[in-house]
Structure formats: structure tokens, C-alpha cells
Amino acid sequence: MTQTEEFTEPAVRSRPHRWPPGDGVGVFHDVRQTGHPEAGSLEARLAERYLAALAAGEAGGHPPECWRPLFQYRHHPGVRPVQFALAGLHAHVAHDLALAVVDVCRTRDCEPAALEGEFERVGDLLASLEERIHDELMPGPDLLRIADPLTHLVSTWSLERAREAAWTAARVLRQLRGLPSPAEELRQQTDAGAGLVVRFLLTPCR
């Protein structure tokens, strides 16, 4: 079984979790909760991919590469909550979103263009999530020192660019559906590239 298949079927149900204070995985999971999307929708497939990665990481398995730094650094005292949240959001957008689009295209036997409306709606939800992260987890100006590295890390990440890259990756992966080797190579590169950004976002800042 390839990694692409491993995180596609079946749908994974969310279970209650209790994390100790400051656990980086728990920080992202708490802000990620967005209700109960309609079964089979792009939003549902996106949530399923995240929950599959979460289940694998919590069980000591092998989640996608982009999610591994979040589990590795989850207790690092130098990483702030806003970093954990943005790192999880990047893995979710740059990796999970692209593959969720491919999942839905496969199920509905359609091209990504048919999902543009859903993609935009999911993008709006992710933008709201990013805004919540900034509002709830970003330290106020009185707590940030001049030239604080956290300000640099946060300002260099762009949700819009991550979404655009996910859409491009999904379109290419769909075109490669009859060529499993190139498709898997691209999927791995997408995963690895997302993982590099996640590691950057988790750079200790204190």
C-alpha cells in the first residue's frame, strides 16, 4: 500500500483527546475544530486526512512527513503556541488539501475545475482559522521584544500562497492519475516540501 492510499480510505472518526498544557499537537487540534462537514464533501475529506495523520502520530506510526515535526517538537519549550498552530495549518493546507481535492475528484470522477466553488469555501474556512490563530495565540506587542524572531516567522508565511500551491499540486496529480510512479514522486515531493516549511515554522524562538 502506498502512502497515498494509506491516508485515503476509510474515513477516520474524531475521538476526544486530552493533552497536557502546552502540547503542540493539542494546540493545533483545539483550534482546528470546525464542526461536522457534510459527508463526501471536500471539507470532510480534508478533515479525514488530518485525523488519519493525527491517529498515526498518536499511535507512534508514520504520519505524512509534513506532520512529523509537529509530533517531534510538540513539547519543545522554545516553540510558542502560535508556531504550533501555524505549522499544523501549513501541513493541513500544503499537503492534506491537495490530496483531499484528488480524493474527491476520484470519488466523483471529475476534474478539479468542478470543485472550484468548494475549494473557495474551504479556503474561507481556513482563512477564518488563520485569523483565529492570530487573535488567540499571537502575543501582543507588549510581550514581543524588538526584532523578535517570532514576528519574522509569522510574517513570512502566507496562507494564500500555500492554498495556491495546493491547488496546483492537486491539478497536476489528477492529470497524472494514469501514471502512478510520477504521481507518487510528486506526492512525496509535495509532502517533503511542506515538511521543510513546517520545520521552519517550528524554529525555537525563546
Short mmCIF file of C-alpha atoms in Angstrom, two decimals, residues 94-173:
data_model
loop_
_atom_site.label_atom_id
_atom_site.label_comp_id
_atom_site.label_asym_id
_atom_site.label_seq_id
_atom_site.Cartn_x
_atom_site.Cartn_y
_atom_site.Cartn_z
CA ALA A 94 0.06 22.38 1.64
CA HIS A 95 -0.32 18.60 1.88
CA ASP A 96 -3.76 17.50 3.07
CA LEU A 97 -5.77 19.95 0.97
CA ALA A 98 -4.12 18.95 -2.31
CA LEU A 99 -4.72 15.26 -1.66
CA ALA A 100 -8.26 15.89 -0.44
CA VAL A 101 -9.06 17.50 -3.80
CA VAL A 102 -7.65 14.43 -5.56
CA ASP A 103 -9.71 12.18 -3.28
CA VAL A 104 -12.95 13.95 -4.18
CA CYS A 105 -12.11 14.02 -7.89
CA ARG A 106 -11.52 10.28 -7.79
CA THR A 107 -14.79 9.61 -5.95
CA ARG A 108 -16.88 11.85 -8.21
CA ASP A 109 -14.91 11.09 -11.39
CA CYS A 110 -14.46 14.78 -12.09
CA GLU A 111 -11.67 17.28 -12.67
CA PRO A 112 -10.50 19.84 -10.08
CA ALA A 113 -12.22 22.62 -12.01
CA ALA A 114 -15.56 21.15 -10.91
CA LEU A 115 -14.53 21.70 -7.28
CA GLU A 116 -13.51 25.35 -7.50
CA GLY A 117 -16.56 26.51 -5.55
CA GLU A 118 -15.93 24.01 -2.74
CA PHE A 119 -12.24 24.84 -2.77
CA GLU A 120 -13.03 28.53 -2.27
CA ARG A 121 -15.43 27.75 0.58
CA VAL A 122 -12.82 25.60 2.30
CA GLY A 123 -10.30 28.39 1.71
CA ASP A 124 -12.60 30.80 3.51
CA LEU A 125 -12.81 28.42 6.48
CA LEU A 126 -9.03 28.12 6.57
CA ALA A 127 -8.69 31.90 6.42
CA SER A 128 -11.03 32.15 9.41
CA LEU A 129 -8.90 29.58 11.20
CA GLU A 130 -5.75 31.59 10.48
CA GLU A 131 -7.43 34.72 11.82
CA ARG A 132 -8.44 32.87 14.97
CA ILE A 133 -4.86 31.66 15.46
CA HIS A 134 -3.53 35.21 15.23
CA ASP A 135 -6.23 36.61 17.51
CA GLU A 136 -5.96 33.95 20.21
CA LEU A 137 -2.33 32.83 20.14
CA MET A 138 -0.17 35.66 18.83
CA PRO A 139 1.47 37.54 21.72
CA GLY A 140 0.59 41.21 21.95
CA PRO A 141 3.13 43.93 21.09
CA ASP A 142 3.86 44.45 24.78
CA LEU A 143 5.13 40.85 25.04
CA LEU A 144 7.28 40.85 21.90
CA ARG A 145 10.78 42.22 22.07
CA ILE A 146 12.03 44.46 19.28
CA ALA A 147 13.01 42.28 16.30
CA ASP A 148 11.53 39.21 18.00
CA PRO A 149 12.16 36.20 15.69
CA LEU A 150 8.55 35.12 16.14
CA THR A 151 7.39 38.20 14.25
CA HIS A 152 9.67 37.26 11.36
CA LEU A 153 8.46 33.63 11.28
CA VAL A 154 4.80 34.55 11.31
CA SER A 155 5.12 37.32 8.73
CA THR A 156 6.98 35.15 6.20
CA TRP A 157 4.22 32.53 5.99
CA SER A 158 1.29 33.07 3.64
CA LEU A 159 -1.93 31.05 3.67
CA GLU A 160 -2.80 32.34 0.21
CA ARG A 161 0.45 31.06 -1.30
CA ALA A 162 0.00 27.70 0.42
CA ARG A 163 -3.54 27.42 -0.97
CA GLU A 164 -2.39 28.30 -4.49
CA ALA A 165 0.36 25.67 -4.31
CA ALA A 166 -2.14 23.07 -3.07
CA TRP A 167 -4.49 23.79 -5.97
CA THR A 168 -1.66 23.49 -8.49
CA ALA A 169 -0.44 20.22 -6.95
CA ALA A 170 -3.97 18.79 -6.99
CA ARG A 171 -4.46 19.63 -10.66
CA VAL A 172 -1.15 18.04 -11.64
CA LEU A 173 -1.74 14.94 -9.51
#
